[in-house]
Amino acid sequence: MINDQLVGLFCILQRYLHETMKMKAGRILLLVLCLNVVTFGVIAVPQTCPASDLESGCSDSEEWKGEYFPGIPKIKYEGPSSKNPLSFKWYNAEEEILGKKMKDWLRFSVAFWHTFRGTGGDPFGAPTKNWPWEDGTNSVAMAKRRMRANFEFINKLGVDRWCFHDRDIAPDGETLEESNKNLDEVVALAKELQGSKIRPLWGTAQLFLHPRYMHGGATSPEVGVYAYAAAQVKKAIEVTHYLGGENYVFWGGREGYQSLLNTDMGRELDHLARFLEAAVAYKKKIGYNGTLLIEPKPQEPTKHQYDWDAATSANFLRKYGLIGEFKLNIECNHATLSGHSCHHELETARLNGLLGNIDANTGDPQTGWDTDQFLTDIAEATLVMLTVVKNGGIAPGGFNFDAKLRRESTDVEDLFIAHISGMDTMARGLRNVVKLIEDGSLDELVRKRYESFDTEIGAHIEAGKGDFEYLEKKAIEWGEPKVPSAKQELAEMLFQSVL
């Protein structure tokens, strides 16, 4: 306040002196006043000034602890009738549902890269977002400022988890050593800001942005790149462990090929397996007990990625003896890119004992790329939660909002509104699953559809004792089987009735 008053006084004096004093003495007096105001102003700048005040000295200080979201309160549950966009209508963290608190079913996480590094830029247009705390640099000081914004956001949103790529939270250096030093400095601040309550849902290494990774990291034909990628993952696992991260993710955006004409696919798959084996060994060596996750995606940026979908990833893990060391991080938008529904991918992972985490997002059905939108479809959220409930939960995984604001959404409050909407959607899906379970009609429809196997002969088959000679005798004895209706429309009606 004092500083603002001085600046205002200075402006008045400046205008007066320019208009009335043309003499040399006037200019000298103006200079003296300027120096005094600037000197006193620097001393008087408060350390709690708003984040938007980039003109003040405090915004340049890496130790600055100002408020990044002034005017945004801590988000509270107000119920379905609330018209307040900065409130939860369906997500009530402490409410118990099916024997667990809602927050324990959902285990929400904020994605650092989309929330704090997303610019709104696309292949056809420049960035549209310029958050008040950004100074246009990618310095360590700026990285620390973003980290403080991250934790203020997390605390106001009321979640306990966050996710990160190493190069999103700290700038790349000229050397690997410098990059590690930058990362250590920012991670030390993150550790302090986390306190005892907040921790990463997962961490990962960014092995796709830098030009060195244009052919991949673990599948690069250049051994030097393979070694560099290994060193970067080693460090990322270490900092994830240090921060108490519950999982570590491998997303192979460049682990694939553009053409088989110049690719030794067998050798690249072998190299990828050796890379993952080394990660498992190092995880155990340092005593990190977090779950290692593979995130399937069919393509983009690579034409064909080796972890195409859940089934492909499961087969890869089995082939190389890694099935007990990894689980899958299923992203809904990646599922649709691979030609599946998110529900299909989640069920495939669950049935293989591999469901480890969910990246809660969706794509636009009219576009063919990974748009990473917040999931707001109540029906899809209900199907997702059906799998989670069947799985008995998803811990130590959770729901990470790997989702970004639309290019045209540029207000700071939009960050909160988008997450609130996504959290309410998943909470509503969970509530709908409760309705389905309590009603029981859909479960009964499925049970009746397979009831012919609830017989002695059905049990014989399911126990692996139904040899072909035995079944041939039964087919002759029974004659032409009567095939009942699947009642698909009734199933859809029962499902829609709870939405």
Coordinates of C-alpha atoms in Angstrom, one line a residue:
M1 CA 0.0 0.0 0.0
I2 CA 2.8 2.4 0.9
N3 CA 4.6 1.6 -2.3
D4 CA 1.5 2.2 -4.4
Q5 CA 1.0 5.6 -2.7
L6 CA 4.6 6.6 -3.4
V7 CA 4.4 5.6 -7.0
G8 CA 1.2 7.6 -7.4
L9 CA 2.8 10.6 -5.7
F10 CA 5.8 10.2 -8.0
C11 CA 3.6 10.2 -11.1
I12 CA 1.9 13.5 -10.0
L13 CA 5.3 15.2 -9.3
Q14 CA 6.6 14.0 -12.6
R15 CA 3.8 15.6 -14.6
Y16 CA 4.1 18.8 -12.6
L17 CA 7.9 19.1 -13.0
H18 CA 7.7 18.4 -16.7
E19 CA 5.1 21.0 -17.2
T20 CA 6.4 23.8 -15.0
M21 CA 10.2 23.3 -14.6
K22 CA 12.3 23.5 -17.7
M23 CA 15.4 24.5 -15.9
K24 CA 18.4 22.2 -15.3
A25 CA 17.6 22.3 -11.5
G26 CA 14.1 20.9 -12.2
R27 CA 15.6 17.9 -14.0
I28 CA 18.0 17.3 -11.2
L29 CA 15.2 17.4 -8.7
L30 CA 13.2 14.9 -10.8
L31 CA 16.1 12.5 -10.9
V32 CA 16.6 12.7 -7.1
L33 CA 12.8 12.1 -6.5
C34 CA 12.9 9.2 -8.9
L35 CA 15.8 7.5 -7.2
N36 CA 14.2 8.0 -3.8
V37 CA 10.9 6.5 -4.8
V38 CA 12.5 3.5 -6.6
T39 CA 14.8 2.9 -3.6
F40 CA 12.0 3.1 -1.0
G41 CA 9.7 1.1 -3.3
V42 CA 12.0 -1.8 -3.6
I43 CA 12.4 -1.9 0.2
A44 CA 8.7 -1.6 0.7
V45 CA 7.5 -4.2 -1.7
P46 CA 5.4 -6.8 0.3
Q47 CA 6.1 -10.5 -0.1
T48 CA 2.4 -11.3 -0.4
C49 CA 1.7 -9.1 -3.5
P50 CA -0.7 -10.7 -6.1
A51 CA 0.7 -12.9 -8.8
S52 CA -0.5 -10.6 -11.5
D53 CA 1.8 -7.8 -10.4
L54 CA 4.7 -8.6 -12.7
E55 CA 5.9 -5.0 -12.7
S56 CA 6.9 -5.2 -9.0
G57 CA 10.3 -6.5 -7.8
C58 CA 8.7 -9.4 -5.9
S59 CA 7.6 -11.2 -9.1
D60 CA 11.3 -11.6 -10.0
S61 CA 12.3 -13.3 -6.8
E62 CA 12.4 -17.1 -6.8
E63 CA 11.6 -17.0 -3.1
W64 CA 8.4 -15.0 -3.7
K65 CA 5.4 -16.5 -1.9
G66 CA 2.6 -14.4 -3.3
E67 CA -1.0 -15.6 -3.9
Y68 CA -1.5 -16.9 -7.4
F69 CA -5.2 -17.3 -7.4
P70 CA -6.5 -14.3 -5.6
G71 CA -10.3 -14.3 -5.3
I72 CA -10.6 -18.1 -5.7
P73 CA -11.8 -19.7 -2.5
K74 CA -11.1 -23.2 -1.3
I75 CA -13.6 -25.3 -3.4
K76 CA -16.3 -26.9 -1.2
Y77 CA -19.2 -29.3 -1.8
E78 CA -22.5 -27.5 -2.1
G79 CA -24.7 -30.2 -3.6
P80 CA -26.5 -30.7 -6.9
S81 CA -28.8 -27.6 -6.4
S82 CA -25.8 -25.2 -6.3
K83 CA -25.4 -22.7 -9.1
N84 CA -21.9 -21.7 -7.9
P85 CA -19.4 -22.7 -10.7
L86 CA -16.6 -22.8 -8.0
S87 CA -18.2 -25.5 -6.0
F88 CA -18.7 -29.3 -6.1
K89 CA -22.2 -30.5 -6.9
W90 CA -21.5 -34.3 -6.8
Y91 CA -18.0 -34.8 -5.3
N92 CA -18.2 -34.9 -1.6
A93 CA -14.7 -36.1 -0.5
E94 CA -15.6 -37.4 2.9
E95 CA -18.9 -39.1 2.0
E96 CA -18.8 -42.9 2.4
I97 CA -19.9 -44.9 -0.6
L98 CA -19.8 -48.7 -0.8
G99 CA -17.6 -48.9 2.2
K100 CA -15.0 -46.2 1.2
K101 CA -14.8 -42.4 1.2
M102 CA -15.4 -40.9 -2.1
K103 CA -11.9 -39.4 -2.1
D104 CA -10.5 -42.9 -1.6
W105 CA -12.4 -44.4 -4.6
L106 CA -11.3 -41.5 -6.9
R107 CA -7.9 -40.5 -5.6
F108 CA -7.8 -37.4 -7.9
S109 CA -4.5 -35.9 -9.2
V110 CA -3.6 -32.6 -11.0
A111 CA -1.4 -33.0 -14.1
F112 CA 1.3 -30.3 -13.9
W113 CA 2.1 -30.3 -17.6
H114 CA -1.4 -29.4 -18.9
T115 CA -2.3 -27.2 -15.9
F116 CA 0.8 -25.1 -15.6
R117 CA 2.7 -25.7 -18.9
G118 CA -0.3 -25.7 -21.3
T119 CA -0.2 -22.7 -23.6
G120 CA -3.2 -23.2 -25.8
G121 CA -0.9 -23.3 -28.9
D122 CA -1.7 -25.8 -31.7
P123 CA -0.1 -26.6 -35.1
F124 CA -2.1 -23.7 -36.6
G125 CA -1.9 -21.0 -34.0
A126 CA 0.3 -19.3 -31.4
P127 CA -0.2 -19.7 -27.6
T128 CA -3.3 -18.1 -26.2
K129 CA -2.7 -18.4 -22.5
N130 CA -0.4 -16.1 -20.6
W131 CA -1.0 -16.8 -16.9
P132 CA -0.3 -13.8 -14.6
W133 CA 2.6 -15.5 -12.8
E134 CA 4.6 -16.3 -16.1
D135 CA 7.5 -14.0 -16.9
G136 CA 8.2 -15.4 -20.4
T137 CA 11.3 -17.4 -19.3
N138 CA 12.0 -21.1 -18.6
S139 CA 14.4 -20.3 -15.8
V140 CA 14.8 -22.2 -12.5
A141 CA 13.3 -19.1 -10.8
M142 CA 10.2 -19.4 -13.0
A143 CA 10.0 -23.1 -12.4
K144 CA 9.8 -22.5 -8.7
R145 CA 7.1 -19.9 -9.2
R146 CA 5.1 -22.4 -11.2
M147 CA 5.6 -25.0 -8.4
R148 CA 4.2 -22.6 -5.8
A149 CA 1.2 -21.9 -8.1
N150 CA 0.7 -25.7 -8.5
F151 CA 0.5 -26.3 -4.7
E152 CA -1.8 -23.3 -4.1
F153 CA -4.0 -24.7 -6.9
I154 CA -4.0 -28.2 -5.4
N155 CA -4.8 -27.0 -1.9
K156 CA -7.7 -24.8 -3.1
L157 CA -9.0 -27.6 -5.2
G158 CA -8.8 -30.0 -2.3
V159 CA -6.9 -32.9 -3.8
D160 CA -3.9 -34.7 -2.4
R161 CA -2.0 -35.7 -5.5
W162 CA -0.2 -34.4 -8.6
C163 CA 1.7 -35.8 -11.6
F164 CA 4.7 -34.5 -13.5
H165 CA 7.3 -35.0 -16.2
D166 CA 10.8 -34.1 -15.2
R167 CA 11.3 -31.5 -17.9
D168 CA 7.9 -29.9 -17.2
I169 CA 8.8 -28.9 -13.6
A170 CA 12.5 -27.9 -14.2
P171 CA 14.3 -26.6 -17.3
D172 CA 16.6 -28.7 -19.4
G173 CA 20.3 -27.7 -19.0
E174 CA 23.2 -27.6 -21.4
T175 CA 24.4 -30.9 -20.0
L176 CA 22.8 -33.8 -18.2
E177 CA 24.5 -32.7 -15.0
E178 CA 23.0 -29.2 -15.3
S179 CA 19.6 -30.7 -16.0
N180 CA 19.8 -32.8 -12.9
K181 CA 21.0 -29.9 -10.8
N182 CA 18.0 -27.8 -12.0
L183 CA 15.6 -30.7 -11.2
D184 CA 17.1 -31.2 -7.8
E185 CA 16.6 -27.5 -6.9
V186 CA 12.9 -27.5 -8.0
V187 CA 12.2 -30.9 -6.4
A188 CA 13.6 -29.6 -3.1
L189 CA 11.0 -26.9 -3.2
A190 CA 8.2 -29.3 -4.2
K191 CA 9.1 -31.5 -1.2
E192 CA 8.8 -28.6 1.1
L193 CA 5.5 -27.5 -0.3
Q194 CA 4.0 -31.0 -0.3
G195 CA 4.2 -31.2 3.5
S196 CA 3.0 -34.5 4.9
K197 CA -0.4 -34.7 3.1
I198 CA 0.3 -34.2 -0.6
R199 CA 2.4 -36.5 -2.8
P200 CA 2.8 -37.4 -6.5
L201 CA 0.4 -39.9 -7.9
W202 CA 3.1 -40.6 -10.3
G203 CA 6.2 -39.1 -12.0
T204 CA 7.8 -39.8 -15.3
A205 CA 10.6 -38.7 -17.7
Q206 CA 9.9 -36.6 -20.8
L207 CA 11.5 -38.7 -23.5
F208 CA 9.7 -37.2 -26.5
L209 CA 10.2 -33.4 -26.8
H210 CA 14.0 -33.0 -27.2
P211 CA 15.4 -33.6 -30.7
R212 CA 17.7 -36.3 -29.4
Y213 CA 14.6 -38.5 -29.0
M214 CA 13.2 -38.1 -32.5
H215 CA 13.8 -41.9 -33.1
G216 CA 12.7 -42.8 -29.6
G217 CA 14.6 -43.3 -26.3
A218 CA 14.6 -47.0 -25.4
T219 CA 14.0 -47.9 -29.1
S220 CA 16.4 -45.4 -30.7
P221 CA 18.9 -47.0 -33.1
E222 CA 21.6 -44.8 -31.6
V223 CA 23.2 -46.3 -28.4
G224 CA 24.1 -42.9 -27.1
V225 CA 20.5 -41.9 -27.0
Y226 CA 19.5 -45.1 -25.3
A227 CA 22.1 -44.4 -22.6
Y228 CA 21.0 -40.8 -22.2
A229 CA 17.3 -41.9 -21.9
A230 CA 18.4 -44.5 -19.2
A231 CA 20.2 -41.8 -17.3
Q232 CA 17.2 -39.5 -17.5
V233 CA 14.8 -42.2 -16.3
K234 CA 17.1 -43.1 -13.5
K235 CA 17.0 -39.6 -12.2
A236 CA 13.2 -39.3 -12.6
I237 CA 12.7 -42.5 -10.6
E238 CA 15.0 -41.1 -7.9
V239 CA 13.0 -37.8 -7.6
T240 CA 9.7 -39.6 -7.7
H241 CA 10.9 -41.8 -4.9
Y242 CA 12.2 -38.8 -3.0
L243 CA 8.8 -37.0 -3.3
G244 CA 6.9 -40.1 -2.1
G245 CA 5.4 -40.9 -5.5
E246 CA 3.1 -43.9 -5.5
N247 CA 3.7 -44.8 -9.1
Y248 CA 6.1 -44.2 -12.0
V249 CA 4.9 -44.1 -15.6
F250 CA 6.5 -45.1 -18.9
W251 CA 4.7 -43.4 -21.9
G252 CA 6.5 -44.3 -25.1
G253 CA 5.4 -41.5 -27.4
R254 CA 8.4 -42.0 -29.6
E255 CA 8.9 -45.7 -28.9
G256 CA 7.7 -47.0 -32.3
Y257 CA 8.3 -46.5 -35.9
Q258 CA 7.3 -44.3 -38.9
S259 CA 8.1 -47.0 -41.5
L260 CA 9.1 -50.7 -41.3
L261 CA 11.3 -50.3 -44.3
N262 CA 14.1 -48.8 -42.2
T263 CA 13.2 -50.4 -38.9
D264 CA 14.3 -53.6 -37.2
M265 CA 11.2 -54.0 -35.1
G266 CA 12.3 -57.2 -33.3
R267 CA 15.5 -55.6 -32.2
E268 CA 13.8 -52.4 -31.0
L269 CA 11.3 -54.5 -29.0
D270 CA 14.1 -56.4 -27.4
H271 CA 15.9 -53.1 -26.5
L272 CA 12.7 -51.8 -25.0
A273 CA 12.4 -54.9 -22.8
R274 CA 16.0 -54.6 -21.7
F275 CA 15.4 -50.9 -20.8
L276 CA 12.3 -51.8 -18.7
E277 CA 14.2 -54.7 -17.0
A278 CA 16.9 -52.2 -16.0
A279 CA 14.3 -49.8 -14.6
V280 CA 12.9 -52.6 -12.5
A281 CA 16.3 -53.5 -11.2
Y282 CA 17.1 -49.9 -10.3
K283 CA 13.8 -49.4 -8.6
K284 CA 14.5 -52.3 -6.4
K285 CA 18.1 -51.3 -5.8
I286 CA 17.1 -47.9 -4.3
G287 CA 14.2 -49.3 -2.3
Y288 CA 11.4 -47.7 -4.3
N289 CA 8.2 -49.5 -3.7
G290 CA 6.0 -47.6 -6.2
T291 CA 4.2 -49.4 -9.0
L292 CA 5.7 -49.1 -12.5
L293 CA 3.1 -48.3 -15.1
I294 CA 3.0 -48.5 -18.9
E295 CA 0.6 -46.1 -20.7
P296 CA -0.7 -47.6 -23.9
K297 CA -1.3 -45.4 -27.0
P298 CA -1.5 -46.5 -30.6
Q299 CA 0.0 -43.5 -32.3
E300 CA 0.8 -39.8 -32.2
P301 CA 3.4 -38.6 -32.4
T302 CA 4.8 -41.8 -33.8
K303 CA 2.9 -43.5 -36.6
H304 CA 2.9 -46.8 -34.7
Q305 CA 3.7 -47.1 -31.0
Y306 CA 4.7 -50.5 -29.6
D307 CA 2.3 -50.2 -26.7
W308 CA -0.7 -49.9 -29.0
D309 CA -3.4 -50.9 -26.5
A310 CA -3.9 -52.8 -23.3
A311 CA -3.9 -56.2 -24.9
T312 CA -0.7 -55.4 -26.9
S313 CA 1.0 -54.2 -23.8
A314 CA -0.1 -57.2 -21.8
N315 CA 1.3 -59.5 -24.4
F316 CA 4.6 -57.6 -24.5
L317 CA 4.9 -57.9 -20.7
R318 CA 4.2 -61.6 -20.8
K319 CA 6.6 -62.3 -23.6
Y320 CA 9.5 -60.6 -21.8
G321 CA 8.7 -61.9 -18.3
L322 CA 7.7 -58.5 -17.0
I323 CA 4.0 -59.2 -16.2
G324 CA 4.5 -59.2 -12.5
E325 CA 6.6 -56.0 -12.5
F326 CA 4.3 -53.6 -14.4
K327 CA 0.7 -52.5 -14.5
L328 CA -1.1 -50.3 -17.0
N329 CA -2.1 -46.6 -16.9
I330 CA -5.2 -46.5 -19.1
E331 CA -6.0 -43.2 -20.8
C332 CA -9.5 -42.8 -22.2
N333 CA -8.5 -40.7 -25.2
H334 CA -5.8 -43.2 -26.1
A335 CA -8.4 -46.0 -25.9
T336 CA -10.6 -44.3 -28.6
L337 CA -7.5 -43.6 -30.8
S338 CA -6.8 -47.4 -30.8
G339 CA -10.4 -48.1 -31.9
H340 CA -11.7 -49.2 -28.5
S341 CA -13.9 -47.6 -25.8
C342 CA -12.3 -46.6 -22.5
H343 CA -14.5 -49.2 -20.8
H344 CA -13.0 -51.9 -23.1
E345 CA -9.5 -50.9 -22.3
L346 CA -10.2 -50.8 -18.6
E347 CA -11.8 -54.2 -18.6
T348 CA -9.0 -55.7 -20.6
A349 CA -6.5 -54.3 -18.0
R350 CA -8.6 -55.4 -15.1
L351 CA -9.2 -59.0 -16.4
N352 CA -5.4 -59.3 -16.9
G353 CA -4.7 -58.1 -13.4
L354 CA -3.0 -55.0 -14.8
L355 CA -5.3 -52.1 -14.0
G356 CA -3.0 -49.6 -12.2
N357 CA -4.1 -46.1 -13.0
I358 CA -6.5 -44.1 -15.1
D359 CA -5.8 -40.9 -17.0
A360 CA -9.3 -39.3 -16.9
N361 CA -9.8 -37.5 -20.2
T362 CA -11.6 -37.9 -23.5
G363 CA -11.3 -37.0 -27.1
D364 CA -13.7 -35.2 -29.6
P365 CA -15.5 -37.8 -31.7
Q366 CA -15.2 -35.4 -34.7
T367 CA -11.4 -35.2 -34.6
G368 CA -8.8 -37.9 -35.0
W369 CA -6.1 -36.9 -32.5
D370 CA -5.4 -36.8 -28.8
T371 CA -7.3 -33.7 -27.8
D372 CA -7.0 -34.4 -24.0
Q373 CA -10.3 -32.9 -23.0
F374 CA -11.8 -33.1 -19.5
L375 CA -14.2 -36.1 -19.3
T376 CA -17.7 -34.7 -18.8
D377 CA -19.8 -37.5 -20.3
I378 CA -21.8 -39.0 -17.4
A379 CA -22.5 -42.3 -19.2
E380 CA -18.8 -42.9 -19.9
A381 CA -17.9 -41.9 -16.4
T382 CA -20.4 -44.5 -15.1
L383 CA -18.9 -47.2 -17.3
V384 CA -15.4 -46.3 -16.0
M385 CA -16.5 -46.5 -12.4
L386 CA -18.2 -49.8 -13.0
T387 CA -14.7 -51.3 -13.8
V388 CA -13.1 -49.5 -10.8
V389 CA -15.8 -50.8 -8.4
K390 CA -15.4 -54.3 -9.8
N391 CA -11.7 -54.0 -9.3
G392 CA -12.3 -53.1 -5.6
G393 CA -10.7 -49.7 -6.2
I394 CA -7.6 -48.4 -7.9
A395 CA -5.1 -47.7 -5.2
P396 CA -2.2 -47.1 -5.3
G397 CA -3.3 -45.6 -8.6
G398 CA -5.9 -43.0 -9.1
F399 CA -7.5 -40.6 -11.5
N400 CA -5.1 -38.2 -13.1
F401 CA -6.6 -35.3 -15.1
D402 CA -4.4 -35.6 -18.1
A403 CA -6.6 -33.0 -19.6
K404 CA -6.2 -29.4 -20.7
L405 CA -8.3 -26.3 -21.2
R406 CA -9.6 -25.6 -24.7
R407 CA -7.5 -23.1 -26.6
E408 CA -10.2 -20.5 -26.3
S409 CA -10.5 -20.8 -22.4
T410 CA -8.0 -18.2 -21.1
D411 CA -9.2 -17.1 -17.6
V412 CA -7.4 -18.4 -14.5
E413 CA -10.7 -19.5 -13.0
D414 CA -11.2 -21.8 -16.0
L415 CA -8.5 -24.0 -14.6
F416 CA -10.7 -24.6 -11.5
I417 CA -14.0 -24.9 -13.4
A418 CA -12.5 -27.6 -15.7
H419 CA -11.2 -29.7 -12.8
I420 CA -14.4 -29.2 -10.8
S421 CA -16.4 -30.4 -13.8
G422 CA -14.2 -33.4 -14.3
M423 CA -14.2 -34.3 -10.6
D424 CA -18.0 -34.0 -10.4
T425 CA -18.4 -36.1 -13.5
M426 CA -16.4 -39.0 -12.0
A427 CA -18.2 -38.6 -8.7
R428 CA -21.5 -38.8 -10.5
G429 CA -20.4 -41.9 -12.3
L430 CA -19.6 -43.5 -8.9
R431 CA -23.1 -42.6 -7.6
N432 CA -24.6 -44.1 -10.6
V433 CA -22.8 -47.4 -10.1
V434 CA -24.3 -47.5 -6.6
K435 CA -27.8 -47.2 -8.2
L436 CA -27.0 -50.0 -10.6
I437 CA -25.8 -52.2 -7.8
E438 CA -28.8 -51.4 -5.5
D439 CA -31.3 -52.0 -8.4
G440 CA -29.6 -55.3 -9.4
S441 CA -31.5 -55.6 -12.7
L442 CA -28.5 -55.2 -15.0
D443 CA -26.5 -57.7 -13.0
E444 CA -29.4 -60.1 -13.1
L445 CA -29.7 -59.7 -16.9
V446 CA -26.1 -60.7 -17.3
R447 CA -26.4 -63.6 -14.9
K448 CA -29.4 -65.0 -16.7
R449 CA -27.6 -64.7 -20.1
Y450 CA -24.9 -67.2 -18.9
E451 CA -27.0 -69.3 -16.6
S452 CA -26.7 -72.4 -18.9
F453 CA -23.1 -72.5 -17.7
D454 CA -24.3 -72.6 -14.0
T455 CA -24.9 -76.3 -14.5
E456 CA -22.9 -79.4 -13.9
I457 CA -21.8 -79.5 -17.6
G458 CA -21.0 -75.8 -17.6
A459 CA -18.9 -76.2 -14.5
H460 CA -17.1 -79.1 -16.2
I461 CA -16.2 -76.9 -19.2
E462 CA -15.1 -74.0 -17.0
A463 CA -12.9 -76.4 -15.0
G464 CA -11.1 -77.3 -18.2
K465 CA -12.5 -80.8 -18.4
G466 CA -14.8 -80.4 -21.4
D467 CA -12.9 -82.4 -24.0
F468 CA -14.2 -82.5 -27.6
E469 CA -15.4 -86.1 -27.6
Y470 CA -17.5 -85.5 -24.5
L471 CA -19.0 -82.3 -25.9
E472 CA -19.7 -84.0 -29.2
K473 CA -21.9 -86.6 -27.4
K474 CA -23.8 -83.8 -25.6
A475 CA -24.4 -81.9 -28.9
I476 CA -25.9 -85.1 -30.4
E477 CA -27.9 -85.8 -27.3
W478 CA -29.3 -82.2 -27.1
G479 CA -29.9 -81.6 -30.8
E480 CA -30.2 -78.0 -32.2
P481 CA -29.7 -75.5 -29.3
K482 CA -32.2 -72.8 -28.5
V483 CA -30.4 -69.5 -28.5
P484 CA -32.1 -66.8 -26.3
S485 CA -32.2 -63.1 -26.9
A486 CA -29.3 -61.0 -25.6
K487 CA -31.7 -58.3 -24.5
Q488 CA -29.2 -55.6 -25.5
E489 CA -31.8 -52.8 -25.7
L490 CA -33.1 -53.8 -22.2
A491 CA -29.5 -53.6 -20.9
E492 CA -29.1 -50.2 -22.4
M493 CA -32.4 -49.1 -21.0
L494 CA -31.4 -50.3 -17.5
F495 CA -28.1 -48.5 -17.7
Q496 CA -29.6 -45.2 -19.0
S497 CA -32.2 -45.2 -16.2
V498 CA -29.5 -44.4 -13.6
L499 CA -27.9 -41.5 -15.4

